[in-house]
Coordinates of N, CA and C in Angstrom, one line a residue:
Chain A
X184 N 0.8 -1.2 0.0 CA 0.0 0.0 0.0 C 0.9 1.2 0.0
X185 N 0.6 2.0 -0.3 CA 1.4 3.8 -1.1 C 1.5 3.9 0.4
X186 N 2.8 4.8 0.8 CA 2.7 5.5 1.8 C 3.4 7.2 2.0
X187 N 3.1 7.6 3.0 CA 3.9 8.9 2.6 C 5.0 8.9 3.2
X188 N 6.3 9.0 3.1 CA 7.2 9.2 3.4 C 8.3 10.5 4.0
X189 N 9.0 9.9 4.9 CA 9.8 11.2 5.2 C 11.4 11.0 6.1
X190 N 11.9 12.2 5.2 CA 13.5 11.8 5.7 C 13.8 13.1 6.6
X191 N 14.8 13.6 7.5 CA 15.4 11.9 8.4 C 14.2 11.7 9.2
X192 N 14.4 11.0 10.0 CA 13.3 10.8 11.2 C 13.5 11.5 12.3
X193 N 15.0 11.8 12.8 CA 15.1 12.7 13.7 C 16.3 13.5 13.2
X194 N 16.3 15.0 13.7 CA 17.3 15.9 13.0 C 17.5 16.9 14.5
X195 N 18.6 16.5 14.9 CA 18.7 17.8 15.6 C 19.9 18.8 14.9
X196 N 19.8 20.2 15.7 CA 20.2 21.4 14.8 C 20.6 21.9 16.0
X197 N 21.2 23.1 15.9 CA 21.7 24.5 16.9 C 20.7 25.3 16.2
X198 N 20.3 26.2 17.6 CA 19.3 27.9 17.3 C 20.2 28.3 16.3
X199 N 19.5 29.1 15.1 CA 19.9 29.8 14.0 C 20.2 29.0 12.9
X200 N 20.4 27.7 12.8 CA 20.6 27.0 11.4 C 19.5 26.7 10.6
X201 N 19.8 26.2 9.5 CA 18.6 25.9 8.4 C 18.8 24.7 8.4
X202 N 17.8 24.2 8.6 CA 17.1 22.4 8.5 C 16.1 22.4 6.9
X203 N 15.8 21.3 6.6 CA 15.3 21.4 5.2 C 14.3 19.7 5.7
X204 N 13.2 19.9 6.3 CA 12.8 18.6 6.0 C 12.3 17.7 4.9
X205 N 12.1 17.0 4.8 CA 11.8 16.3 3.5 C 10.7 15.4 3.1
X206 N 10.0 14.8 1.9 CA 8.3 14.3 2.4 C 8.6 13.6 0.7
X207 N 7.9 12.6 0.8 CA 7.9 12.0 -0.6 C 6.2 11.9 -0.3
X208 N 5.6 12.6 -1.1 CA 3.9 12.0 -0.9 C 3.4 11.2 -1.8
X209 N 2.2 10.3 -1.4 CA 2.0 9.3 -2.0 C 1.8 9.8 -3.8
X210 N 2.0 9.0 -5.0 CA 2.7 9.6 -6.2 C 1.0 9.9 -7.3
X211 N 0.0 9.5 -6.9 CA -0.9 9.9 -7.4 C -2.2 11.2 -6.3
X212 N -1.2 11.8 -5.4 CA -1.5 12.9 -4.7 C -1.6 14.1 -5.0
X213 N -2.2 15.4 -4.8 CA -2.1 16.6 -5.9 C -1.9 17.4 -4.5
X214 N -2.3 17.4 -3.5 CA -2.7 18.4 -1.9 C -1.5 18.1 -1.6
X215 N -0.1 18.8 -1.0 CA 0.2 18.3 0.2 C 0.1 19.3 1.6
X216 N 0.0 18.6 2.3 CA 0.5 19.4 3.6 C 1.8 19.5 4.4
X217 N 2.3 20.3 5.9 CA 3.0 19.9 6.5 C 2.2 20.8 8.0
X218 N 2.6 20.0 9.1 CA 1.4 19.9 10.1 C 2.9 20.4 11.3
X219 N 2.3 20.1 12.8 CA 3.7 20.4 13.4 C 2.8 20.0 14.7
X220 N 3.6 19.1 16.0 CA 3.3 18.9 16.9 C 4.0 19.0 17.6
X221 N 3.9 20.0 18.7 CA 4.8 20.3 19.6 C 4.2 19.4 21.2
X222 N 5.7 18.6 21.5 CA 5.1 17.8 22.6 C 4.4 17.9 23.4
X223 N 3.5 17.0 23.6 CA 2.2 17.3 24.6 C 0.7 18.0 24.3
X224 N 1.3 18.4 22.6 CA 0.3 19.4 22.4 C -0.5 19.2 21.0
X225 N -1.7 20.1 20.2 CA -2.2 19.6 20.1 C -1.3 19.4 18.0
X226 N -2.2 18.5 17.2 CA -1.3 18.8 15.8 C -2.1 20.2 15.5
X227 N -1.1 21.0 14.6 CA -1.4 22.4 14.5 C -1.0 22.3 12.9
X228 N -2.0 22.6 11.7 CA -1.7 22.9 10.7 C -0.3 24.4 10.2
X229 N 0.3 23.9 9.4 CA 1.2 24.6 9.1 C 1.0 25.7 7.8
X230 N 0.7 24.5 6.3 CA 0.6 25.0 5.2 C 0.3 24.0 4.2
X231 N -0.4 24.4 3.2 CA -0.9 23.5 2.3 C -0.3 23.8 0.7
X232 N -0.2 23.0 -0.1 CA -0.1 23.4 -1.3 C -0.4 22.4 -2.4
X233 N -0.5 23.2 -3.6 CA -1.4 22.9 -4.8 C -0.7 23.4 -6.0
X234 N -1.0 22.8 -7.2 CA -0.3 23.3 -8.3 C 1.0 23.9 -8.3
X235 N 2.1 23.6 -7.3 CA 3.3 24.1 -7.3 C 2.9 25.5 -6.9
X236 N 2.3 25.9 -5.3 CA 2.2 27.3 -5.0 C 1.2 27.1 -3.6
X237 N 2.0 27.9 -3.0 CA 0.9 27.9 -1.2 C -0.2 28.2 -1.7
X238 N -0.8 27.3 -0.9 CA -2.7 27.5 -1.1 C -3.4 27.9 -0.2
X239 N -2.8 28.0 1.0 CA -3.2 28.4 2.8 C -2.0 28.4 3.5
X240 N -1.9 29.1 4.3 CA -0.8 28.6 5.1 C -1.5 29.6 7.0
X241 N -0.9 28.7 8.2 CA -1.2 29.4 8.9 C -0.5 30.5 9.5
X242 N -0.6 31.2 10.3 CA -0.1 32.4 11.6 C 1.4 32.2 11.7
X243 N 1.4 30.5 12.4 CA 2.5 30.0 12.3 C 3.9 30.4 11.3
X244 N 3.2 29.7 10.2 CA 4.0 29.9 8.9 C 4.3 31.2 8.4
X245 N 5.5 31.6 9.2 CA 6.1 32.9 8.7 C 7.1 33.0 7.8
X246 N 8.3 33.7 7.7 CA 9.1 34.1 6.8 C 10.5 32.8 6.6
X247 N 9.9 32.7 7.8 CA 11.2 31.8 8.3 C 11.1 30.4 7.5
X248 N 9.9 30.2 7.5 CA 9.1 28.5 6.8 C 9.4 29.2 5.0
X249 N 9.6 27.7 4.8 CA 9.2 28.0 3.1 C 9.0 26.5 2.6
X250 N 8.3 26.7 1.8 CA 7.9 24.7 0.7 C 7.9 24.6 -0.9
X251 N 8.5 23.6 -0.7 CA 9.2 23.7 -2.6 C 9.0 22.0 -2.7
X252 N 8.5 22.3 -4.0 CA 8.6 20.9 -4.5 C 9.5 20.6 -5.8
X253 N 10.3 20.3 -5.0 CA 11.6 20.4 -6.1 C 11.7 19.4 -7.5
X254 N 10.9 18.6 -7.3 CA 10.8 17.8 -8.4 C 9.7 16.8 -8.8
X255 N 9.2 16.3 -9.0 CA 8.2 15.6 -9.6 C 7.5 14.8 -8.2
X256 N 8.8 14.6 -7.0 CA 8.1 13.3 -6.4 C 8.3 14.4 -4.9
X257 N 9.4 14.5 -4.5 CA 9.9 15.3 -3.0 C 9.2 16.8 -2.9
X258 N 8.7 16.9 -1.7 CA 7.9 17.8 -0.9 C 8.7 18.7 0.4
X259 N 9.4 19.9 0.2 CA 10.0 19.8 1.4 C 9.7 20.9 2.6
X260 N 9.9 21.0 3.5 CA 9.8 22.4 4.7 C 11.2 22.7 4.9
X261 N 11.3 24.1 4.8 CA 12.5 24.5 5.0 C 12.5 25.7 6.3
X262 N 13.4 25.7 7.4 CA 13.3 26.8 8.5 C 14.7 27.4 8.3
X263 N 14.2 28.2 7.8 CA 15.5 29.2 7.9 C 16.9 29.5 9.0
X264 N 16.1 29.7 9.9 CA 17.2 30.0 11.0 C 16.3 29.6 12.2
X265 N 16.4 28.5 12.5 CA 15.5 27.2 13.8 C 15.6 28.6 15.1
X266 N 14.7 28.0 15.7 CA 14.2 28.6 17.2 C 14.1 27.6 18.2
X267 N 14.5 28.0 19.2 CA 13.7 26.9 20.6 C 12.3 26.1 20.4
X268 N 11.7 27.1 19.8 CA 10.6 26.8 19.7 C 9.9 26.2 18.9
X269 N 10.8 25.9 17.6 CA 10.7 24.8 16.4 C 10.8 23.8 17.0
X270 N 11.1 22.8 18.1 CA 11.2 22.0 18.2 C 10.1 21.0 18.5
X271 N 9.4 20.4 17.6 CA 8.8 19.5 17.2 C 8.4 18.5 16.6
X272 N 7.6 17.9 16.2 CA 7.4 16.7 15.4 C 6.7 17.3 14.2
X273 N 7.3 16.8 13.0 CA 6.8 17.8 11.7 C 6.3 16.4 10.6
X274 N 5.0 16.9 10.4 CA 4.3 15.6 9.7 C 4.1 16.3 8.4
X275 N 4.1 15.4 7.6 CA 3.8 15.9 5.9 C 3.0 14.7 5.8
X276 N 1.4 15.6 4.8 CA 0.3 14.5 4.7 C -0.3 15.1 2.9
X277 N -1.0 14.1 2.7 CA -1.4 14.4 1.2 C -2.1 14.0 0.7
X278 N -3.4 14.6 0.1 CA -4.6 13.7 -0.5 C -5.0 14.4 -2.0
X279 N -5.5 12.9 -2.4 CA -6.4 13.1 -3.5 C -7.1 13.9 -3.9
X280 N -7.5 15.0 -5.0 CA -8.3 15.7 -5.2 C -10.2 15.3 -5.2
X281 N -9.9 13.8 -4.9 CA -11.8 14.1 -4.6 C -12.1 13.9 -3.5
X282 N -10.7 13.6 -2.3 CA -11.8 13.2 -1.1 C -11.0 14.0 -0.1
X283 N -11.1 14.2 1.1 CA -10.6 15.2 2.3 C -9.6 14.6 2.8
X284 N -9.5 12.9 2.5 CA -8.8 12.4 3.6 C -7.5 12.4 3.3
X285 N -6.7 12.8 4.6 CA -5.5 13.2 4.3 C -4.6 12.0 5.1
X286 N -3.3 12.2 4.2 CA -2.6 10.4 4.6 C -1.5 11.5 5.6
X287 N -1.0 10.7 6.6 CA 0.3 11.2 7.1 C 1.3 10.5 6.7
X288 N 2.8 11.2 6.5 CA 3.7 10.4 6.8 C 4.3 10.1 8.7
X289 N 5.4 9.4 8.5 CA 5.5 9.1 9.9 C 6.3 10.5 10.8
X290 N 6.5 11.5 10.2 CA 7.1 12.4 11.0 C 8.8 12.5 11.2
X291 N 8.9 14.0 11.6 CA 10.3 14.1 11.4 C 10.4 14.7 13.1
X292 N 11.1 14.2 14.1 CA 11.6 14.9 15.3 C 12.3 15.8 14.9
X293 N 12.1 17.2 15.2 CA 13.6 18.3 15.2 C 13.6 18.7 16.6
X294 N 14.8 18.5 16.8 CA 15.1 18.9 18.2 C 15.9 20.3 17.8
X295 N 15.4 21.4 18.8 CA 16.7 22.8 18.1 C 17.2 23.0 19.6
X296 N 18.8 23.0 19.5 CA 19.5 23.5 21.1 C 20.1 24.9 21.0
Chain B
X281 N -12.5 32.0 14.9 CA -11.2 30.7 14.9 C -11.8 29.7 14.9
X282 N -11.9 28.3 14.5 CA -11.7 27.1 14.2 C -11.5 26.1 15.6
X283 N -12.6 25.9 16.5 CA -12.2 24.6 17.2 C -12.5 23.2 17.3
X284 N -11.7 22.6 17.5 CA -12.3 21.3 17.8 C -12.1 20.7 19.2
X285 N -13.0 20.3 19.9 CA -12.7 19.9 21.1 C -13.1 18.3 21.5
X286 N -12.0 17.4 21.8 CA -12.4 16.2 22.4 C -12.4 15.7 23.9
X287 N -13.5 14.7 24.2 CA -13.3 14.2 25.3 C -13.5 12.6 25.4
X288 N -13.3 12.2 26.6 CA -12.4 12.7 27.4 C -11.1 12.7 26.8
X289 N -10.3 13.3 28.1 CA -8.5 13.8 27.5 C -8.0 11.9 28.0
X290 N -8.2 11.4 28.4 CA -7.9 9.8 28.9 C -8.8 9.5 29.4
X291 N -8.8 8.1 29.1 CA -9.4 6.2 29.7 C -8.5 5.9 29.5
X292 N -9.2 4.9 30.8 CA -8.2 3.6 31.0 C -9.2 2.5 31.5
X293 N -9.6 1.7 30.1 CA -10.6 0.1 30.2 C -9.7 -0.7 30.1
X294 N -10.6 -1.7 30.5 CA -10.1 -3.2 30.3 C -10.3 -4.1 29.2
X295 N -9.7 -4.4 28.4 CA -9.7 -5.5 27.9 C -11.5 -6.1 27.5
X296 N -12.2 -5.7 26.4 CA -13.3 -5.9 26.4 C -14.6 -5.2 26.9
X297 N -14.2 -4.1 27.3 CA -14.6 -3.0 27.6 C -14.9 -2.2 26.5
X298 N -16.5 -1.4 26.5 CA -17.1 -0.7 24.9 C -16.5 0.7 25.7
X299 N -15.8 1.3 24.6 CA -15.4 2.7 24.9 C -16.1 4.2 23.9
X300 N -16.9 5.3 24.1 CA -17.3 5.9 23.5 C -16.7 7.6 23.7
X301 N -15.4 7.9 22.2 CA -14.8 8.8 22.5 C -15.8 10.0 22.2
X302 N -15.5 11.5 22.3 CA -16.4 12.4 21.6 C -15.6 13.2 21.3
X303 N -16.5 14.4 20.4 CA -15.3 15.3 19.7 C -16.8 16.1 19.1
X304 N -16.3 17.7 19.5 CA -17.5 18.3 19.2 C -16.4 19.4 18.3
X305 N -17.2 20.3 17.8 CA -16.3 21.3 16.9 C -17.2 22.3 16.4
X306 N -15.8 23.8 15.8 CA -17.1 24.6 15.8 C -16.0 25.3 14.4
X307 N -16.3 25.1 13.2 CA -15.6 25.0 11.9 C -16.7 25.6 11.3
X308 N -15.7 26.9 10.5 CA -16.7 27.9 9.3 C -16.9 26.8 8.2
X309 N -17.8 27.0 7.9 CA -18.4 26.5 6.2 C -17.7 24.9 6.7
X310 N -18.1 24.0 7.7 CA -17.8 22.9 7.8 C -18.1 21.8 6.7
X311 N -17.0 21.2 6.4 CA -17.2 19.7 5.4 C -17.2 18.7 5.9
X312 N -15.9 18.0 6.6 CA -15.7 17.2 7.1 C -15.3 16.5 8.3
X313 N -15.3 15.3 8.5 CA -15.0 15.0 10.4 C -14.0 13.9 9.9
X314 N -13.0 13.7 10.7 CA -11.8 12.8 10.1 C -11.4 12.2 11.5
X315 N -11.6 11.1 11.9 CA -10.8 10.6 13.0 C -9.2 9.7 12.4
X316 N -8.9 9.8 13.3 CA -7.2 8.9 12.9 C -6.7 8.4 14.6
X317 N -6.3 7.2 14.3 CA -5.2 6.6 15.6 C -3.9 7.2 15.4
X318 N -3.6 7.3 16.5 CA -2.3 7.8 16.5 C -1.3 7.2 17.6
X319 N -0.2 6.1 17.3 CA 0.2 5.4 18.4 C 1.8 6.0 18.4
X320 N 2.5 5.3 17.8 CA 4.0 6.5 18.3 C 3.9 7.3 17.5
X321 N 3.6 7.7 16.0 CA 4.1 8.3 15.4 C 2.9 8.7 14.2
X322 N 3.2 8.8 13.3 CA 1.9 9.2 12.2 C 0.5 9.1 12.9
X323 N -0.7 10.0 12.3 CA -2.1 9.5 13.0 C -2.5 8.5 11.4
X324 N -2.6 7.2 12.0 CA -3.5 7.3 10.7 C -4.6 6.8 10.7
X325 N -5.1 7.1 9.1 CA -6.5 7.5 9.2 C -7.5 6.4 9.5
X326 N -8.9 6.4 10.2 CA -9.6 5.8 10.6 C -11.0 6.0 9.8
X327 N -11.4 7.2 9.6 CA -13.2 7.5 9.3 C -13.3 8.9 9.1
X328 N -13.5 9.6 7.7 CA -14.2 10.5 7.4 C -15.7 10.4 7.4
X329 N -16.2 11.4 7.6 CA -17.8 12.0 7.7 C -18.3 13.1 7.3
X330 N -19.0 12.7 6.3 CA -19.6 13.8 5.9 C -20.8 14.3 6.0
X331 N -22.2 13.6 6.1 CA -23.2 13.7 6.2 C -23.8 13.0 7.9
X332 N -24.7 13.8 8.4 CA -25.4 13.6 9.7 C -25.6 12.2 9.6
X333 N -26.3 11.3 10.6 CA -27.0 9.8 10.7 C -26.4 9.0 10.4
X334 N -25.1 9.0 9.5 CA -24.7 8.0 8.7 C -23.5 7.3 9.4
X335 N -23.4 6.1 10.1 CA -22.7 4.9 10.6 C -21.4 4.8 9.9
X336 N -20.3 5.1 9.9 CA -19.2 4.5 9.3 C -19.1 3.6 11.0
X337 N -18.4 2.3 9.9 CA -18.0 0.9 10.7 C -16.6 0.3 10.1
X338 N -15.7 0.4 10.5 CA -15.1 -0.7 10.3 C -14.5 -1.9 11.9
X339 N -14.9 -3.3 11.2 CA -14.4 -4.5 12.7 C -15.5 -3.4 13.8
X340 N -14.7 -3.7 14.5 CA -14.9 -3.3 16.6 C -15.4 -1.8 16.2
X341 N -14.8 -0.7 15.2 CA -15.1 0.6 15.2 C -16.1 1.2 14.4
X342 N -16.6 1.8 15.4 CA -17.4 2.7 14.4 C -17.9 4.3 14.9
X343 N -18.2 5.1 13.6 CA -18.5 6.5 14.5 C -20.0 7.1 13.2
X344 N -19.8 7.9 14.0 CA -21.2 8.8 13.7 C -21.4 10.3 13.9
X345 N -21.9 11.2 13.1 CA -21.6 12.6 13.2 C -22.9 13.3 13.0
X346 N -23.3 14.4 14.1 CA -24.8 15.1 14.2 C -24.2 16.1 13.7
X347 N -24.6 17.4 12.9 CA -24.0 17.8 12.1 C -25.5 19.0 12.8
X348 N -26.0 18.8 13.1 CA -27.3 20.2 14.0 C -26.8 20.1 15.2
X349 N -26.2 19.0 16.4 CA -25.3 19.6 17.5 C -24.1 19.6 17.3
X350 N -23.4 19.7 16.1 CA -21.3 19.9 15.7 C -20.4 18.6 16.6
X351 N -21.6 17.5 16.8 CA -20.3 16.8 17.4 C -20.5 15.3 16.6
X352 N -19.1 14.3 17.0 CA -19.3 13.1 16.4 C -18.8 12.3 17.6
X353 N -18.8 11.1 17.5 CA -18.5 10.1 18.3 C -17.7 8.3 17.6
X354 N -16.9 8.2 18.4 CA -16.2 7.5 17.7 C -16.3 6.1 19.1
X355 N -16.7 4.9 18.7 CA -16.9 4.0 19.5 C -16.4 2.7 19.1
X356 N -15.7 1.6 20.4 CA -14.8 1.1 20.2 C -15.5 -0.1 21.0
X357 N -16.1 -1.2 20.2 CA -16.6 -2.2 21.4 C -15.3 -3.5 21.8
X358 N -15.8 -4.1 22.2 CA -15.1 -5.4 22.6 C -12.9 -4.9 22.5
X359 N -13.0 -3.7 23.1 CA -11.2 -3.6 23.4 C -10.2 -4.3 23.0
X360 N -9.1 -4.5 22.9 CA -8.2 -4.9 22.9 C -6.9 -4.2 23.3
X361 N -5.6 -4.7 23.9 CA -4.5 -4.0 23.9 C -4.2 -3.0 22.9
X362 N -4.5 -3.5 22.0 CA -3.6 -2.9 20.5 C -4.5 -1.6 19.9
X363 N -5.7 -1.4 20.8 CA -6.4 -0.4 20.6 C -5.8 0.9 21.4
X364 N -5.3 0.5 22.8 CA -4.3 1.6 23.7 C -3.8 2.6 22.4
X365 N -3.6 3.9 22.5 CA -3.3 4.6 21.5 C -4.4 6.0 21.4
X366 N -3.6 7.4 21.2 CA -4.3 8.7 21.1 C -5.7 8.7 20.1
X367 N -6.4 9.2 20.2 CA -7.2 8.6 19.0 C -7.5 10.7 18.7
X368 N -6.9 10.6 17.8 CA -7.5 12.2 17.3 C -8.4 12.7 16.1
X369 N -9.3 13.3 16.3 CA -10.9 13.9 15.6 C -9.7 15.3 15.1
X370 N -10.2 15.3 13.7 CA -9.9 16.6 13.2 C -11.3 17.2 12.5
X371 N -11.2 18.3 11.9 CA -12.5 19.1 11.3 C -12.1 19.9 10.1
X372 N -12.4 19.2 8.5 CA -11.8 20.4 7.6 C -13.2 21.9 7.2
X373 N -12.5 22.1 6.7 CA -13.4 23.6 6.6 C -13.7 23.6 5.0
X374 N -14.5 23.9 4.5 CA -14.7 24.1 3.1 C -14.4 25.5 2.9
X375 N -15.6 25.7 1.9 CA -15.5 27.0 1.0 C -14.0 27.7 0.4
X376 N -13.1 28.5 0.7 CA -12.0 28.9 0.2 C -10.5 27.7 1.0
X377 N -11.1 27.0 1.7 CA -10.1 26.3 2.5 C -9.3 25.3 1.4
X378 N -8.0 24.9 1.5 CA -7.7 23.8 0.2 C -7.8 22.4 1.3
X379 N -8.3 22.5 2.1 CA -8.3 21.2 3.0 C -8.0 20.9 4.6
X380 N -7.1 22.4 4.7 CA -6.7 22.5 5.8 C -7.1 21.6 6.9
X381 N -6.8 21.0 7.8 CA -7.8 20.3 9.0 C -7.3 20.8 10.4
X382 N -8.5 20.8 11.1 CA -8.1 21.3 12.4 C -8.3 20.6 13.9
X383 N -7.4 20.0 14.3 CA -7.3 18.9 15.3 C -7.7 19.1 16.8
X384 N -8.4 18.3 17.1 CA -8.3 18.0 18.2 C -7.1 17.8 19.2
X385 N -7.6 17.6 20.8 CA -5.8 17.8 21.4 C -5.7 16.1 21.9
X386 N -7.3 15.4 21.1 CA -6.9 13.7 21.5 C -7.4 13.2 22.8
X387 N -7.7 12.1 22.5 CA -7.8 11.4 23.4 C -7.0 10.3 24.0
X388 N -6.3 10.3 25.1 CA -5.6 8.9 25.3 C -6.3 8.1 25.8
X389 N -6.4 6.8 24.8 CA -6.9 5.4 25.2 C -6.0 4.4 26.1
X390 N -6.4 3.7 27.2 CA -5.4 2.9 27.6 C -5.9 1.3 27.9
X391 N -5.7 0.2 26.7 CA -6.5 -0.6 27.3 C -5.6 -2.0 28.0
X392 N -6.0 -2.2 29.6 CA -5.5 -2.6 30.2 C -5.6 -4.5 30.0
X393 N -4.7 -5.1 29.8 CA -5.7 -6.9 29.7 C -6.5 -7.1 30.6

C-alpha cells in the first residue's frame, strides 16, 4: 500500500541553522501538507499546497518556513534560522483531489538547542 | 477561529470494555469529520464523515456525526490491547479552504488486559 514518506526521522540542529525537512507524498496525490506537533500538544496545521504554489498557510508559517517541490516526487519544509521553539514533530500529509482524507507520513523529530 | 474539542482527554478500560470517545467542533463552512489513531508516530487514518445519521464501521469501530449539535463520536466495542493509542478527531473547513484540517488535542486510550 502507497505511503507517505519522510527523511530523516530525527534531525537535531543549533538555534539559528537551516534544517530542510523532506516528504515523498503518495505519487498519485495533488494536496500536500506539513502539520507540526509540539510535545504534549495539540497537531497544529502549518501550510498546504497545490499546483506548485501555497494554497493556505497558517499564523505559524512565517518568513522563516518555506515549501518547494523540487521535483516531480519530494515535498520539502524548509526553516531558515530554527528557534527553541521549532522543536517539534513535523508531519507531511497528502490527498487526493476528490476526497478530504489526508494520509500522514510518519514524522520528522527536530530537536533545536 | 476554528475549534475542535475532544473528550475525554484519557481512559483507561479493560480489555473488552465498549469505549465511546467524543469530539465536538465549531468550523466555518464545515465539510468534514476525520478521526485517525495515533500510536508512536503518524495519525492514521480511521473514518471520514460527511453527512449527519450516517454509521461509518469498520471490525470493533465505528462513528457517527450530528451535524445540528457539531459533534461526532467515535466508539470502540469489545477492546483490545492494540487499541491503547491517542485517538484524534480533526474538522476540515470548506469553502475557500484547500483542505486544511483542524485537530483536536486527543484522546488517550489505555487498554489494560
Amino acid at each position: 500500500e502507497p505511503e507517505v514518506t519522510q527523511t530523516p526521522s530525527h534531525q537535531v540542529t543549533q538555534m539559528g541553522q537551516e534544517v530542510i525537512l523532506r516528504c515523498v507524498p503518495i505519487s498519485n496525490h495533488l494536496y500536500f501538507y506539513w502539520y507540526r506537533q509540539i510535545l504534549g500538544q495539540k497537531v497544529e496545521f502549518l501550510v498546504s499546497f497545490y499546483n506548485n504554489e501555497i494554497s493556505e498557510k497558517s499564523e505559524i508559517f512565517d518568513d522563516q518556513f518555506s515549501v518547494e517541490r523540487p521535483d516531480g516526487s519530494n515535498f520539502t519544509l524548509k526553516i531558515r534560522s530554527t528557534k527553541l521553539e521549532d522543536s517539534a514533530m513535523y508531519f507531511c500529509a497528502s490527498r487526493v483531489m476528490v476526497t478530504d482524507t489526508q494520509y500522514f507520513g510518519p514524522g520528522t523529530r527536530l530537536t533545536v538547542l | 477561529e476554528d475549534k475542535v474539542v475532544q473528550s475525554p482527554l484519557s481512559l483507561v478500560v479493560h480489555e473488552g470494555d465498549t469505549v465511546t470517545l467524543n469530539c465536538s467542533y465549531e468550523v466555518t463552512n464545515f465539510r468534514s469529520l476525520l478521526w485517525y489513531k495515533q500510536e508512536k508516530k503518524a495519525p492514521t487514518f480511521l473514518f471520514m464523515l460527511t453527512s449527519s445519521g450516517i454509521e461509518k464501521k469498520s471490525g470493533r469501530l465505528s462513528s457517527i456525526l450530528d451535524k445540528k449539535e457539531l459533534f461526532s463520536i467515535l466508539n470502540i466495542t469489545a477492546t483490545q490491547t492494540g487499541d491503547s493509542a491517542v485517538y484524534l478527531c480533526a474538522a476540515r473547513a470548506g469553502g475557500t479552504s484547500y483542505g486544511k484540517l483542524t485537530f483536536g488535542q486527543g484522546t488517550i486510550l489505555t487498554v489494560h488486559p
